[in-house]
Amino acid sequence: MPQVTSPSYVARIMKEKGIGAKKGLGQNFLVDRNIVQRILDHAAVDGESWVLEIGPGMGALTWPLAERGAQVVALEIDSELAAILRETLPHPKITIVEGDALSLDWEGALKDAGWEGQPLALVANLPYYITSPLIMKALECGLPFTAIVVMVQKEVAERMLADPGSKDFGVLSLAVQYYAQGSLVLKVPRTVFFPPPSVDSAVVKLEPRPPQVSAPRSQLFAVIRAAFQQRRKTLRNALKPLLAEWGLEMEQLDRALARCGLDPRVRGERLSLAEYSQLTEELLKGV
Ligand code: SAM
C-alpha cells in the first residue's frame, strides 16, 4: 500500500521521477495522516460515496478516500503528476483526469467515470492561487454536493466565513452564505506540508442548501459586486454605475435605502445577505 502521507514516500517518488514541487501550481503536499483522516471524517466519506477531488498531487487524500471505499474522480493540471499517480495509485476506484479544474467540465468528467447523478462530496487541498474562483465554481455549478470540504489558506477561510462589519467580509463571504452553511473544521499549521508554505491553512466545510433569501440571484450578485468594487465608498456612491446600467435614478436608490431602513451613508461591508436581498428587490421594483 503506498504510504502517500509519509514525507519519505513523497521525497522518494520525487527523487525517483526527477521532479520538484512546482510553486506556481501551489504544490505543497500534505504529509500528515491524522489530518487526512480528519478531513475524510468531515466529508462523511464511506463505501457509497462519490468524491470529486481537485489537485490530487501525490495522492495524500486520493488513496485514503479510495481505501474508505469512495469512488474518486481527481482532476490534476500537472501532466507529470497525473502520469505518476496513474502508475503509483493503481486502484479500481480512482480515476485521474488531467486538466485545469477551473475550465474542465466536472459533470462530464464524473459521467465518464460512471457517475449517474448520485450525491457526492468535493474534497480538496486547494492550490492557493485559484482558491476563490474554484470555490465559486463549486458553489455555482449545480452538482449535488452534500459537502464541500476544502483546505485553504487561513486568511481565505476567514474571508469565506466572515460576518458583516468585519474587515474580511466581502463577495466570497456572501456567496458562501447564499449557497451553503459554512464552518471552520480544522486549523492546520504549515509544518504538515512538504515543502512547507509560507502561510498557515484551515479546513472549511460547506454544506450546500437552498438560498435563504428571495432576490433573483444574478441581480443580487450584481448589487453585491458593485458594492464591494468600491469598498471604501458609501453604498450610495458605489452603486451609481449599476443604477445607470439598470436605468434607475439616484432618487430611486434613496427611496429603496429608506424602505430597507438603511442609512444612505452606510458602506457595503455593513450589510447582511438578507439586507442585500431586500435592497435588490426594492431596486428591481423601479426597473
Ligand atoms: N492533494 C494533494 C495533497 O493534499 O498533498 C496536493 C495538494 S497541492 C496544495 C495542490 C494540487 O493542485 C497540486 O497537485 C497541483 O498540481 C494541483 N493544481 C494546481 N492548479 C490546478 C488546477 N488549475 N487544476 C487542477 N489541479 C491543479
PDB file of C-alpha atoms and ligand atoms in Angstrom:
ATOM      1  CA  MET A   1       0.000   0.000   0.000  1.00  0.00           C
ATOM      2  CA  PRO A   2       1.556   3.383  -0.959  1.00  0.00           C
ATOM      3  CA  GLN A   3       2.333   5.477   2.141  1.00  0.00           C
ATOM      4  CA  VAL A   4       1.009   8.608   0.467  1.00  0.00           C
ATOM      5  CA  THR A   5       1.059  10.762   3.599  1.00  0.00           C
ATOM      6  CA  SER A   6       4.604   9.925   4.613  1.00  0.00           C
ATOM      7  CA  PRO A   7       7.271  12.598   3.947  1.00  0.00           C
ATOM      8  CA  SER A   8       9.780   9.892   2.976  1.00  0.00           C
ATOM      9  CA  TYR A   9       7.350   8.420   0.400  1.00  0.00           C
ATOM     10  CA  VAL A  10       6.816  11.841  -1.219  1.00  0.00           C
ATOM     11  CA  ALA A  11      10.574  12.564  -1.212  1.00  0.00           C
ATOM     12  CA  ARG A  12      11.382   9.140  -2.674  1.00  0.00           C
ATOM     13  CA  ILE A  13       8.857   9.387  -5.531  1.00  0.00           C
ATOM     14  CA  MET A  14      10.051  12.891  -6.386  1.00  0.00           C
ATOM     15  CA  LYS A  15      13.672  11.716  -6.440  1.00  0.00           C
ATOM     16  CA  GLU A  16      12.897   8.593  -8.482  1.00  0.00           C
ATOM     17  CA  LYS A  17      10.903  10.582 -11.041  1.00  0.00           C
ATOM     18  CA  GLY A  18      13.297  13.534 -11.048  1.00  0.00           C
ATOM     19  CA  ILE A  19      10.610  16.145 -10.258  1.00  0.00           C
ATOM     20  CA  GLY A  20      10.363  19.004  -7.780  1.00  0.00           C
ATOM     21  CA  ALA A  21       7.349  20.702  -6.200  1.00  0.00           C
ATOM     22  CA  LYS A  22       6.092  23.380  -8.625  1.00  0.00           C
ATOM     23  CA  LYS A  23       5.492  26.503  -6.584  1.00  0.00           C
ATOM     24  CA  GLY A  24       3.496  28.169  -9.352  1.00  0.00           C
ATOM     25  CA  LEU A  25       0.931  25.345  -9.189  1.00  0.00           C
ATOM     26  CA  GLY A  26       0.623  25.624  -5.413  1.00  0.00           C
ATOM     27  CA  GLN A  27       2.255  22.239  -4.862  1.00  0.00           C
ATOM     28  CA  ASN A  28       2.567  21.845  -1.098  1.00  0.00           C
ATOM     29  CA  PHE A  29       1.899  18.211  -0.359  1.00  0.00           C
ATOM     30  CA  LEU A  30       0.078  17.177   2.801  1.00  0.00           C
ATOM     31  CA  VAL A  31       2.230  14.752   4.796  1.00  0.00           C
ATOM     32  CA  ASP A  32       0.174  14.130   7.929  1.00  0.00           C
ATOM     33  CA  ARG A  33      -2.018  11.042   8.127  1.00  0.00           C
ATOM     34  CA  ASN A  34      -4.027  12.292  11.087  1.00  0.00           C
ATOM     35  CA  ILE A  35      -5.125  15.473   9.272  1.00  0.00           C
ATOM     36  CA  VAL A  36      -6.051  13.480   6.179  1.00  0.00           C
ATOM     37  CA  GLN A  37      -8.272  11.192   8.275  1.00  0.00           C
ATOM     38  CA  ARG A  38      -9.966  14.174   9.903  1.00  0.00           C
ATOM     39  CA  ILE A  39     -10.700  15.752   6.507  1.00  0.00           C
ATOM     40  CA  LEU A  40     -12.253  12.490   5.332  1.00  0.00           C
ATOM     41  CA  ASP A  41     -14.325  12.227   8.520  1.00  0.00           C
ATOM     42  CA  HIS A  42     -15.746  15.716   7.957  1.00  0.00           C
ATOM     43  CA  ALA A  43     -16.649  14.804   4.373  1.00  0.00           C
ATOM     44  CA  ALA A  44     -18.502  11.742   5.780  1.00  0.00           C
ATOM     45  CA  VAL A  45     -16.971   9.524   3.106  1.00  0.00           C
ATOM     46  CA  ASP A  46     -17.923   5.846   3.045  1.00  0.00           C
ATOM     47  CA  GLY A  47     -18.240   2.943   0.626  1.00  0.00           C
ATOM     48  CA  GLU A  48     -21.249   4.501  -1.107  1.00  0.00           C
ATOM     49  CA  SER A  49     -19.676   7.910  -1.723  1.00  0.00           C
ATOM     50  CA  TRP A  50     -18.656   9.610  -4.919  1.00  0.00           C
ATOM     51  CA  VAL A  51     -15.930  12.216  -4.486  1.00  0.00           C
ATOM     52  CA  LEU A  52     -14.627  14.886  -6.828  1.00  0.00           C
ATOM     53  CA  GLU A  53     -11.095  15.837  -5.806  1.00  0.00           C
ATOM     54  CA  ILE A  54      -9.275  18.900  -7.099  1.00  0.00           C
ATOM     55  CA  GLY A  55      -5.482  18.661  -7.316  1.00  0.00           C
ATOM     56  CA  PRO A  56      -4.594  15.155  -6.071  1.00  0.00           C
ATOM     57  CA  GLY A  57      -0.841  15.926  -6.051  1.00  0.00           C
ATOM     58  CA  MET A  58       0.908  12.772  -4.835  1.00  0.00           C
ATOM     59  CA  GLY A  59      -2.372  11.216  -3.672  1.00  0.00           C
ATOM     60  CA  ALA A  60      -2.420  12.185   0.043  1.00  0.00           C
ATOM     61  CA  LEU A  61      -6.231  12.385   0.000  1.00  0.00           C
ATOM     62  CA  THR A  62      -6.921  10.322  -3.122  1.00  0.00           C
ATOM     63  CA  TRP A  63      -5.655   6.969  -1.878  1.00  0.00           C
ATOM     64  CA  PRO A  64      -7.217   7.163   1.631  1.00  0.00           C
ATOM     65  CA  LEU A  65     -10.529   8.196   0.002  1.00  0.00           C
ATOM     66  CA  ALA A  66     -10.472   5.108  -2.214  1.00  0.00           C
ATOM     67  CA  GLU A  67      -9.400   2.946   0.722  1.00  0.00           C
ATOM     68  CA  ARG A  68     -12.568   4.043   2.526  1.00  0.00           C
ATOM     69  CA  GLY A  69     -14.462   2.728  -0.475  1.00  0.00           C
ATOM     70  CA  ALA A  70     -15.280   6.028  -2.194  1.00  0.00           C
ATOM     71  CA  GLN A  71     -15.275   6.325  -5.968  1.00  0.00           C
ATOM     72  CA  VAL A  72     -12.833   9.190  -6.620  1.00  0.00           C
ATOM     73  CA  VAL A  73     -12.529  11.368  -9.706  1.00  0.00           C
ATOM     74  CA  ALA A  74      -9.412  13.517  -9.281  1.00  0.00           C
ATOM     75  CA  LEU A  75      -8.590  16.481 -11.541  1.00  0.00           C
ATOM     76  CA  GLU A  76      -4.854  17.292 -11.821  1.00  0.00           C
ATOM     77  CA  ILE A  77      -3.383  20.009 -14.030  1.00  0.00           C
ATOM     78  CA  ASP A  78       0.224  18.792 -13.845  1.00  0.00           C
ATOM     79  CA  SER A  79       0.746  16.146 -16.538  1.00  0.00           C
ATOM     80  CA  GLU A  80       3.855  14.769 -14.790  1.00  0.00           C
ATOM     81  CA  LEU A  81       1.907  14.224 -11.574  1.00  0.00           C
ATOM     82  CA  ALA A  82      -1.087  12.779 -13.428  1.00  0.00           C
ATOM     83  CA  ALA A  83       1.201  10.180 -15.047  1.00  0.00           C
ATOM     84  CA  ILE A  84       2.885   9.387 -11.703  1.00  0.00           C
ATOM     85  CA  LEU A  85      -0.490   8.954  -9.982  1.00  0.00           C
ATOM     86  CA  ARG A  86      -1.738   6.551 -12.634  1.00  0.00           C
ATOM     87  CA  GLU A  87       1.374   4.453 -12.018  1.00  0.00           C
ATOM     88  CA  THR A  88       1.635   4.709  -8.219  1.00  0.00           C
ATOM     89  CA  LEU A  89      -2.061   4.559  -7.256  1.00  0.00           C
ATOM     90  CA  PRO A  90      -3.435   1.605  -9.195  1.00  0.00           C
ATOM     91  CA  HIS A  91      -6.867   1.448  -7.584  1.00  0.00           C
ATOM     92  CA  PRO A  92     -10.102   0.491  -9.378  1.00  0.00           C
ATOM     93  CA  LYS A  93     -11.943   3.290  -7.580  1.00  0.00           C
ATOM     94  CA  ILE A  94      -9.568   6.085  -8.644  1.00  0.00           C
ATOM     95  CA  THR A  95      -9.904   7.974 -11.943  1.00  0.00           C
ATOM     96  CA  ILE A  96      -7.268  10.595 -12.682  1.00  0.00           C
ATOM     97  CA  VAL A  97      -8.360  13.287 -15.143  1.00  0.00           C
ATOM     98  CA  GLU A  98      -5.656  15.576 -16.494  1.00  0.00           C
ATOM     99  CA  GLY A  99      -6.626  19.221 -16.955  1.00  0.00           C
ATOM    100  CA  ASP A 100      -7.319  22.598 -15.393  1.00  0.00           C
ATOM    101  CA  ALA A 101     -10.076  22.218 -12.793  1.00  0.00           C
ATOM    102  CA  LEU A 102     -11.224  25.774 -13.499  1.00  0.00           C
ATOM    103  CA  SER A 103     -12.074  25.075 -17.132  1.00  0.00           C
ATOM    104  CA  LEU A 104     -12.750  21.308 -17.084  1.00  0.00           C
ATOM    105  CA  ASP A 105     -16.346  20.093 -17.399  1.00  0.00           C
ATOM    106  CA  TRP A 106     -16.806  18.489 -13.948  1.00  0.00           C
ATOM    107  CA  GLU A 107     -20.088  16.780 -14.755  1.00  0.00           C
ATOM    108  CA  GLY A 108     -18.635  15.318 -17.968  1.00  0.00           C
ATOM    109  CA  ALA A 109     -15.552  14.019 -16.126  1.00  0.00           C
ATOM    110  CA  LEU A 110     -17.743  12.386 -13.462  1.00  0.00           C
ATOM    111  CA  LYS A 111     -20.061  10.805 -16.034  1.00  0.00           C
ATOM    112  CA  ASP A 112     -17.089   9.436 -17.989  1.00  0.00           C
ATOM    113  CA  ALA A 113     -16.074   7.672 -14.754  1.00  0.00           C
ATOM    114  CA  GLY A 114     -19.535   6.099 -14.343  1.00  0.00           C
ATOM    115  CA  TRP A 115     -21.239   8.647 -12.081  1.00  0.00           C
ATOM    116  CA  GLU A 116     -25.001   8.671 -12.550  1.00  0.00           C
ATOM    117  CA  GLY A 117     -26.096  11.717 -10.581  1.00  0.00           C
ATOM    118  CA  GLN A 118     -25.701  10.365  -7.034  1.00  0.00           C
ATOM    119  CA  PRO A 119     -24.977  12.837  -4.196  1.00  0.00           C
ATOM    120  CA  LEU A 120     -21.265  13.490  -3.990  1.00  0.00           C
ATOM    121  CA  ALA A 121     -18.635  15.331  -1.977  1.00  0.00           C
ATOM    122  CA  LEU A 122     -15.923  17.693  -3.132  1.00  0.00           C
ATOM    123  CA  VAL A 123     -12.710  17.184  -1.198  1.00  0.00           C
ATOM    124  CA  ALA A 124      -9.517  19.110  -1.862  1.00  0.00           C
ATOM    125  CA  ASN A 125      -6.355  20.585  -0.531  1.00  0.00           C
ATOM    126  CA  LEU A 126      -6.668  23.523  -2.899  1.00  0.00           C
ATOM    127  CA  PRO A 127      -3.812  25.197  -4.737  1.00  0.00           C
ATOM    128  CA  TYR A 128      -3.755  28.668  -3.209  1.00  0.00           C
ATOM    129  CA  TYR A 129      -3.632  30.634  -6.463  1.00  0.00           C
ATOM    130  CA  ILE A 130      -7.122  29.564  -7.602  1.00  0.00           C
ATOM    131  CA  THR A 131      -8.977  29.162  -4.306  1.00  0.00           C
ATOM    132  CA  SER A 132     -11.704  31.796  -4.744  1.00  0.00           C
ATOM    133  CA  PRO A 133     -12.717  31.030  -8.368  1.00  0.00           C
ATOM    134  CA  LEU A 134     -12.626  27.320  -7.586  1.00  0.00           C
ATOM    135  CA  ILE A 135     -14.926  27.707  -4.576  1.00  0.00           C
ATOM    136  CA  MET A 136     -17.264  29.888  -6.637  1.00  0.00           C
ATOM    137  CA  LYS A 137     -17.345  27.211  -9.339  1.00  0.00           C
ATOM    138  CA  ALA A 138     -18.112  24.523  -6.745  1.00  0.00           C
ATOM    139  CA  LEU A 139     -20.962  26.599  -5.307  1.00  0.00           C
ATOM    140  CA  GLU A 140     -22.452  27.653  -8.639  1.00  0.00           C
ATOM    141  CA  CYS A 141     -22.005  24.511 -10.759  1.00  0.00           C
ATOM    142  CA  GLY A 142     -25.272  22.875  -9.705  1.00  0.00           C
ATOM    143  CA  LEU A 143     -23.779  19.437  -8.953  1.00  0.00           C
ATOM    144  CA  PRO A 144     -25.486  17.707  -5.989  1.00  0.00           C
ATOM    145  CA  PHE A 145     -22.683  18.178  -3.463  1.00  0.00           C
ATOM    146  CA  THR A 146     -23.620  17.100   0.051  1.00  0.00           C
ATOM    147  CA  ALA A 147     -20.398  18.604   1.375  1.00  0.00           C
ATOM    148  CA  ILE A 148     -17.528  20.683   0.042  1.00  0.00           C
ATOM    149  CA  VAL A 149     -14.551  20.142   2.332  1.00  0.00           C
ATOM    150  CA  VAL A 150     -11.538  22.200   1.356  1.00  0.00           C
ATOM    151  CA  MET A 151      -8.172  23.082   2.806  1.00  0.00           C
ATOM    152  CA  VAL A 152      -7.430  26.722   2.103  1.00  0.00           C
ATOM    153  CA  GLN A 153      -5.078  29.433   3.284  1.00  0.00           C
ATOM    154  CA  LYS A 154      -6.129  30.565   6.803  1.00  0.00           C
ATOM    155  CA  GLU A 155      -6.863  34.098   5.543  1.00  0.00           C
ATOM    156  CA  VAL A 156      -9.182  32.758   2.816  1.00  0.00           C
ATOM    157  CA  ALA A 157     -11.031  30.678   5.409  1.00  0.00           C
ATOM    158  CA  GLU A 158     -11.541  33.878   7.410  1.00  0.00           C
ATOM    159  CA  ARG A 159     -12.912  35.643   4.323  1.00  0.00           C
ATOM    160  CA  MET A 160     -15.218  32.736   3.492  1.00  0.00           C
ATOM    161  CA  LEU A 161     -16.745  32.689   6.974  1.00  0.00           C
ATOM    162  CA  ALA A 162     -16.725  36.413   7.836  1.00  0.00           C
ATOM    163  CA  ASP A 163     -19.785  38.275   9.097  1.00  0.00           C
ATOM    164  CA  PRO A 164     -20.950  41.803   8.150  1.00  0.00           C
ATOM    165  CA  GLY A 165     -18.818  44.554   9.628  1.00  0.00           C
ATOM    166  CA  SER A 166     -15.628  42.512   9.695  1.00  0.00           C
ATOM    167  CA  LYS A 167     -12.659  43.558   7.551  1.00  0.00           C
ATOM    168  CA  ASP A 168     -12.711  40.116   5.913  1.00  0.00           C
ATOM    169  CA  PHE A 169     -16.371  40.344   4.857  1.00  0.00           C
ATOM    170  CA  GLY A 170     -16.881  40.509   1.095  1.00  0.00           C
ATOM    171  CA  VAL A 171     -18.287  38.894  -2.044  1.00  0.00           C
ATOM    172  CA  LEU A 172     -16.824  35.477  -1.134  1.00  0.00           C
ATOM    173  CA  SER A 173     -18.427  35.540   2.352  1.00  0.00           C
ATOM    174  CA  LEU A 174     -21.811  36.483   0.867  1.00  0.00           C
ATOM    175  CA  ALA A 175     -21.555  33.807  -1.849  1.00  0.00           C
ATOM    176  CA  VAL A 176     -20.779  31.166   0.784  1.00  0.00           C
ATOM    177  CA  GLN A 177     -23.778  32.308   2.870  1.00  0.00           C
ATOM    178  CA  TYR A 178     -26.037  32.368  -0.184  1.00  0.00           C
ATOM    179  CA  TYR A 179     -25.278  28.804  -1.242  1.00  0.00           C
ATOM    180  CA  ALA A 180     -24.263  26.965   1.895  1.00  0.00           C
ATOM    181  CA  GLN A 181     -23.852  26.615   5.624  1.00  0.00           C
ATOM    182  CA  GLY A 182     -20.142  27.135   6.243  1.00  0.00           C
ATOM    183  CA  SER A 183     -18.000  26.133   9.191  1.00  0.00           C
ATOM    184  CA  LEU A 184     -14.344  26.045  10.155  1.00  0.00           C
ATOM    185  CA  VAL A 185     -13.469  22.466  10.992  1.00  0.00           C
ATOM    186  CA  LEU A 186      -9.712  22.440  11.449  1.00  0.00           C
ATOM    187  CA  LYS A 187      -6.756  24.792  11.767  1.00  0.00           C
ATOM    188  CA  VAL A 188      -3.671  23.381  10.073  1.00  0.00           C
ATOM    189  CA  PRO A 189      -0.091  24.508  10.730  1.00  0.00           C
ATOM    190  CA  ARG A 190       2.284  24.976   7.793  1.00  0.00           C
ATOM    191  CA  THR A 191       4.584  22.267   9.173  1.00  0.00           C
ATOM    192  CA  VAL A 192       2.392  19.405   7.894  1.00  0.00           C
ATOM    193  CA  PHE A 193       3.204  20.168   4.244  1.00  0.00           C
ATOM    194  CA  PHE A 194       6.154  19.334   2.059  1.00  0.00           C
ATOM    195  CA  PRO A 195       7.547  21.781   1.157  1.00  0.00           C
ATOM    196  CA  PRO A 196       6.041  23.978   3.915  1.00  0.00           C
ATOM    197  CA  PRO A 197       4.176  27.027   2.537  1.00  0.00           C
ATOM    198  CA  SER A 198       4.706  30.493   3.970  1.00  0.00           C
ATOM    199  CA  VAL A 199       1.192  30.643   5.462  1.00  0.00           C
ATOM    200  CA  ASP A 200      -0.990  28.558   7.767  1.00  0.00           C
ATOM    201  CA  SER A 201      -4.076  26.775   6.500  1.00  0.00           C
ATOM    202  CA  ALA A 202      -7.540  25.802   7.616  1.00  0.00           C
ATOM    203  CA  VAL A 203     -10.130  23.263   6.545  1.00  0.00           C
ATOM    204  CA  VAL A 204     -13.570  24.660   5.791  1.00  0.00           C
ATOM    205  CA  LYS A 205     -16.727  22.635   5.343  1.00  0.00           C
ATOM    206  CA  LEU A 206     -19.555  23.993   3.196  1.00  0.00           C
ATOM    207  CA  GLU A 207     -22.910  22.219   3.270  1.00  0.00           C
ATOM    208  CA  PRO A 208     -24.923  23.413   0.270  1.00  0.00           C
ATOM    209  CA  ARG A 209     -28.555  24.348   0.932  1.00  0.00           C
ATOM    210  CA  PRO A 210     -31.297  26.248  -0.917  1.00  0.00           C
ATOM    211  CA  PRO A 211     -30.804  30.044  -0.799  1.00  0.00           C
ATOM    212  CA  GLN A 212     -32.287  31.609   2.328  1.00  0.00           C
ATOM    213  CA  VAL A 213     -33.136  34.892   0.549  1.00  0.00           C
ATOM    214  CA  SER A 214     -35.588  35.659  -2.235  1.00  0.00           C
ATOM    215  CA  ALA A 215     -33.918  38.218  -4.574  1.00  0.00           C
ATOM    216  CA  PRO A 216     -33.064  36.844  -8.031  1.00  0.00           C
ATOM    217  CA  ARG A 217     -29.503  35.546  -7.944  1.00  0.00           C
ATOM    218  CA  SER A 218     -27.862  37.377 -10.832  1.00  0.00           C
ATOM    219  CA  GLN A 219     -29.242  40.813  -9.861  1.00  0.00           C
ATOM    220  CA  LEU A 220     -28.450  40.179  -6.182  1.00  0.00           C
ATOM    221  CA  PHE A 221     -24.826  39.448  -7.021  1.00  0.00           C
ATOM    222  CA  ALA A 222     -24.675  42.409  -9.413  1.00  0.00           C
ATOM    223  CA  VAL A 223     -25.587  44.631  -6.436  1.00  0.00           C
ATOM    224  CA  ILE A 224     -23.136  42.845  -4.122  1.00  0.00           C
ATOM    225  CA  ARG A 225     -20.275  43.043  -6.640  1.00  0.00           C
ATOM    226  CA  ALA A 226     -20.937  46.730  -7.292  1.00  0.00           C
ATOM    227  CA  ALA A 227     -20.960  47.424  -3.541  1.00  0.00           C
ATOM    228  CA  PHE A 228     -17.583  45.762  -2.993  1.00  0.00           C
ATOM    229  CA  GLN A 229     -15.949  47.008  -6.197  1.00  0.00           C
ATOM    230  CA  GLN A 230     -15.527  50.321  -4.401  1.00  0.00           C
ATOM    231  CA  ARG A 231     -15.303  49.144  -0.833  1.00  0.00           C
ATOM    232  CA  ARG A 232     -14.259  52.475   0.647  1.00  0.00           C
ATOM    233  CA  LYS A 233     -17.183  54.369  -0.838  1.00  0.00           C
ATOM    234  CA  THR A 234     -20.628  54.645   0.696  1.00  0.00           C
ATOM    235  CA  LEU A 235     -23.082  52.147  -0.738  1.00  0.00           C
ATOM    236  CA  ARG A 236     -24.965  55.049  -2.337  1.00  0.00           C
ATOM    237  CA  ASN A 237     -21.886  56.097  -4.337  1.00  0.00           C
ATOM    238  CA  ALA A 238     -20.662  52.578  -5.055  1.00  0.00           C
ATOM    239  CA  LEU A 239     -23.979  51.638  -6.673  1.00  0.00           C
ATOM    240  CA  LYS A 240     -24.026  54.635  -9.059  1.00  0.00           C
ATOM    241  CA  PRO A 241     -22.602  52.747 -12.093  1.00  0.00           C
ATOM    242  CA  LEU A 242     -25.094  49.889 -11.593  1.00  0.00           C
ATOM    243  CA  LEU A 243     -28.000  52.336 -11.349  1.00  0.00           C
ATOM    244  CA  ALA A 244     -27.033  53.761 -14.737  1.00  0.00           C
ATOM    245  CA  GLU A 245     -26.878  50.252 -16.158  1.00  0.00           C
ATOM    246  CA  TRP A 246     -30.339  49.446 -14.813  1.00  0.00           C
ATOM    247  CA  GLY A 247     -31.777  52.784 -15.964  1.00  0.00           C
ATOM    248  CA  LEU A 248     -32.516  53.960 -12.412  1.00  0.00           C
ATOM    249  CA  GLU A 249     -32.252  57.438 -10.881  1.00  0.00           C
ATOM    250  CA  MET A 250     -30.446  58.291  -7.647  1.00  0.00           C
ATOM    251  CA  GLU A 251     -33.789  59.144  -6.010  1.00  0.00           C
ATOM    252  CA  GLN A 252     -34.961  55.593  -6.611  1.00  0.00           C
ATOM    253  CA  LEU A 253     -31.915  54.267  -4.776  1.00  0.00           C
ATOM    254  CA  ASP A 254     -32.544  56.708  -1.924  1.00  0.00           C
ATOM    255  CA  ARG A 255     -36.156  55.533  -1.661  1.00  0.00           C
ATOM    256  CA  ALA A 256     -35.047  51.875  -1.743  1.00  0.00           C
ATOM    257  CA  LEU A 257     -32.475  52.515   1.006  1.00  0.00           C
ATOM    258  CA  ALA A 258     -35.116  54.271   3.121  1.00  0.00           C
ATOM    259  CA  ARG A 259     -37.618  51.433   2.658  1.00  0.00           C
ATOM    260  CA  CYS A 260     -34.917  48.991   3.825  1.00  0.00           C
ATOM    261  CA  GLY A 261     -34.224  51.185   6.855  1.00  0.00           C
ATOM    262  CA  LEU A 262     -30.624  51.757   5.715  1.00  0.00           C
ATOM    263  CA  ASP A 263     -28.614  54.921   6.370  1.00  0.00           C
ATOM    264  CA  PRO A 264     -27.593  56.437   2.991  1.00  0.00           C
ATOM    265  CA  ARG A 265     -24.027  56.765   4.325  1.00  0.00           C
ATOM    266  CA  VAL A 266     -23.729  53.055   5.083  1.00  0.00           C
ATOM    267  CA  ARG A 267     -20.848  51.121   3.474  1.00  0.00           C
ATOM    268  CA  GLY A 268     -21.403  47.845   1.646  1.00  0.00           C
ATOM    269  CA  GLU A 269     -19.378  45.836   4.163  1.00  0.00           C
ATOM    270  CA  ARG A 270     -22.044  46.503   6.850  1.00  0.00           C
ATOM    271  CA  LEU A 271     -24.993  44.854   5.070  1.00  0.00           C
ATOM    272  CA  SER A 272     -26.097  41.287   5.694  1.00  0.00           C
ATOM    273  CA  LEU A 273     -27.156  38.932   2.901  1.00  0.00           C
ATOM    274  CA  ALA A 274     -30.803  39.471   3.884  1.00  0.00           C
ATOM    275  CA  GLU A 275     -30.343  43.265   3.611  1.00  0.00           C
ATOM    276  CA  TYR A 276     -28.704  42.929   0.192  1.00  0.00           C
ATOM    277  CA  SER A 277     -31.607  40.770  -0.915  1.00  0.00           C
ATOM    278  CA  GLN A 278     -34.191  43.279   0.314  1.00  0.00           C
ATOM    279  CA  LEU A 279     -32.342  46.201  -1.287  1.00  0.00           C
ATOM    280  CA  THR A 280     -32.097  44.330  -4.612  1.00  0.00           C
ATOM    281  CA  GLU A 281     -35.823  43.600  -4.583  1.00  0.00           C
ATOM    282  CA  GLU A 282     -36.632  47.233  -3.785  1.00  0.00           C
ATOM    283  CA  LEU A 283     -34.409  48.429  -6.643  1.00  0.00           C
ATOM    284  CA  LEU A 284     -35.934  45.941  -9.087  1.00  0.00           C
ATOM    285  CA  LYS A 285     -39.386  47.409  -8.407  1.00  0.00           C
ATOM    286  CA  GLY A 286     -38.167  50.514 -10.232  1.00  0.00           C
ATOM    287  CA  VAL A 287     -36.576  48.739 -13.209  1.00  0.00           C
TER     288      VAL A 287
HETATM  289  N1  SAM B   1      -3.963  16.938  -2.719  1.00  0.00           N
HETATM  290  C1  SAM B   1      -2.523  16.940  -2.601  1.00  0.00           C
HETATM  291  C2  SAM B   1      -2.140  16.973  -1.149  1.00  0.00           C
HETATM  292  O1  SAM B   1      -3.021  17.277  -0.320  1.00  0.00           O
HETATM  293  O2  SAM B   1      -0.982  16.717  -0.832  1.00  0.00           O
HETATM  294  C3  SAM B   1      -1.890  18.117  -3.342  1.00  0.00           C
HETATM  295  C4  SAM B   1      -2.365  19.481  -2.906  1.00  0.00           C
HETATM  296  S1  SAM B   1      -1.443  20.803  -3.600  1.00  0.00           S
HETATM  297  C5  SAM B   1      -1.779  22.079  -2.408  1.00  0.00           C
HETATM  298  C6  SAM B   1      -2.422  21.358  -4.971  1.00  0.00           C
HETATM  299  C7  SAM B   1      -2.510  20.430  -6.169  1.00  0.00           C
HETATM  300  O3  SAM B   1      -3.363  21.029  -7.154  1.00  0.00           O
HETATM  301  C8  SAM B   1      -1.201  20.154  -6.901  1.00  0.00           C
HETATM  302  O4  SAM B   1      -1.111  18.799  -7.207  1.00  0.00           O
HETATM  303  C9  SAM B   1      -1.299  20.988  -8.178  1.00  0.00           C
HETATM  304  O5  SAM B   1      -0.542  20.479  -9.253  1.00  0.00           O
HETATM  305  C10 SAM B   1      -2.785  20.918  -8.446  1.00  0.00           C
HETATM  306  N2  SAM B   1      -3.318  22.022  -9.244  1.00  0.00           N
HETATM  307  C11 SAM B   1      -2.867  23.293  -9.305  1.00  0.00           C
HETATM  308  N3  SAM B   1      -3.633  24.017 -10.125  1.00  0.00           N
HETATM  309  C12 SAM B   1      -4.600  23.198 -10.589  1.00  0.00           C
HETATM  310  C13 SAM B   1      -5.706  23.382 -11.479  1.00  0.00           C
HETATM  311  N4  SAM B   1      -5.957  24.557 -12.047  1.00  0.00           N
HETATM  312  N5  SAM B   1      -6.482  22.308 -11.757  1.00  0.00           N
HETATM  313  C14 SAM B   1      -6.227  21.094 -11.183  1.00  0.00           C
HETATM  314  N6  SAM B   1      -5.202  20.871 -10.330  1.00  0.00           N
HETATM  315  C15 SAM B   1      -4.407  21.918 -10.035  1.00  0.00           C
END
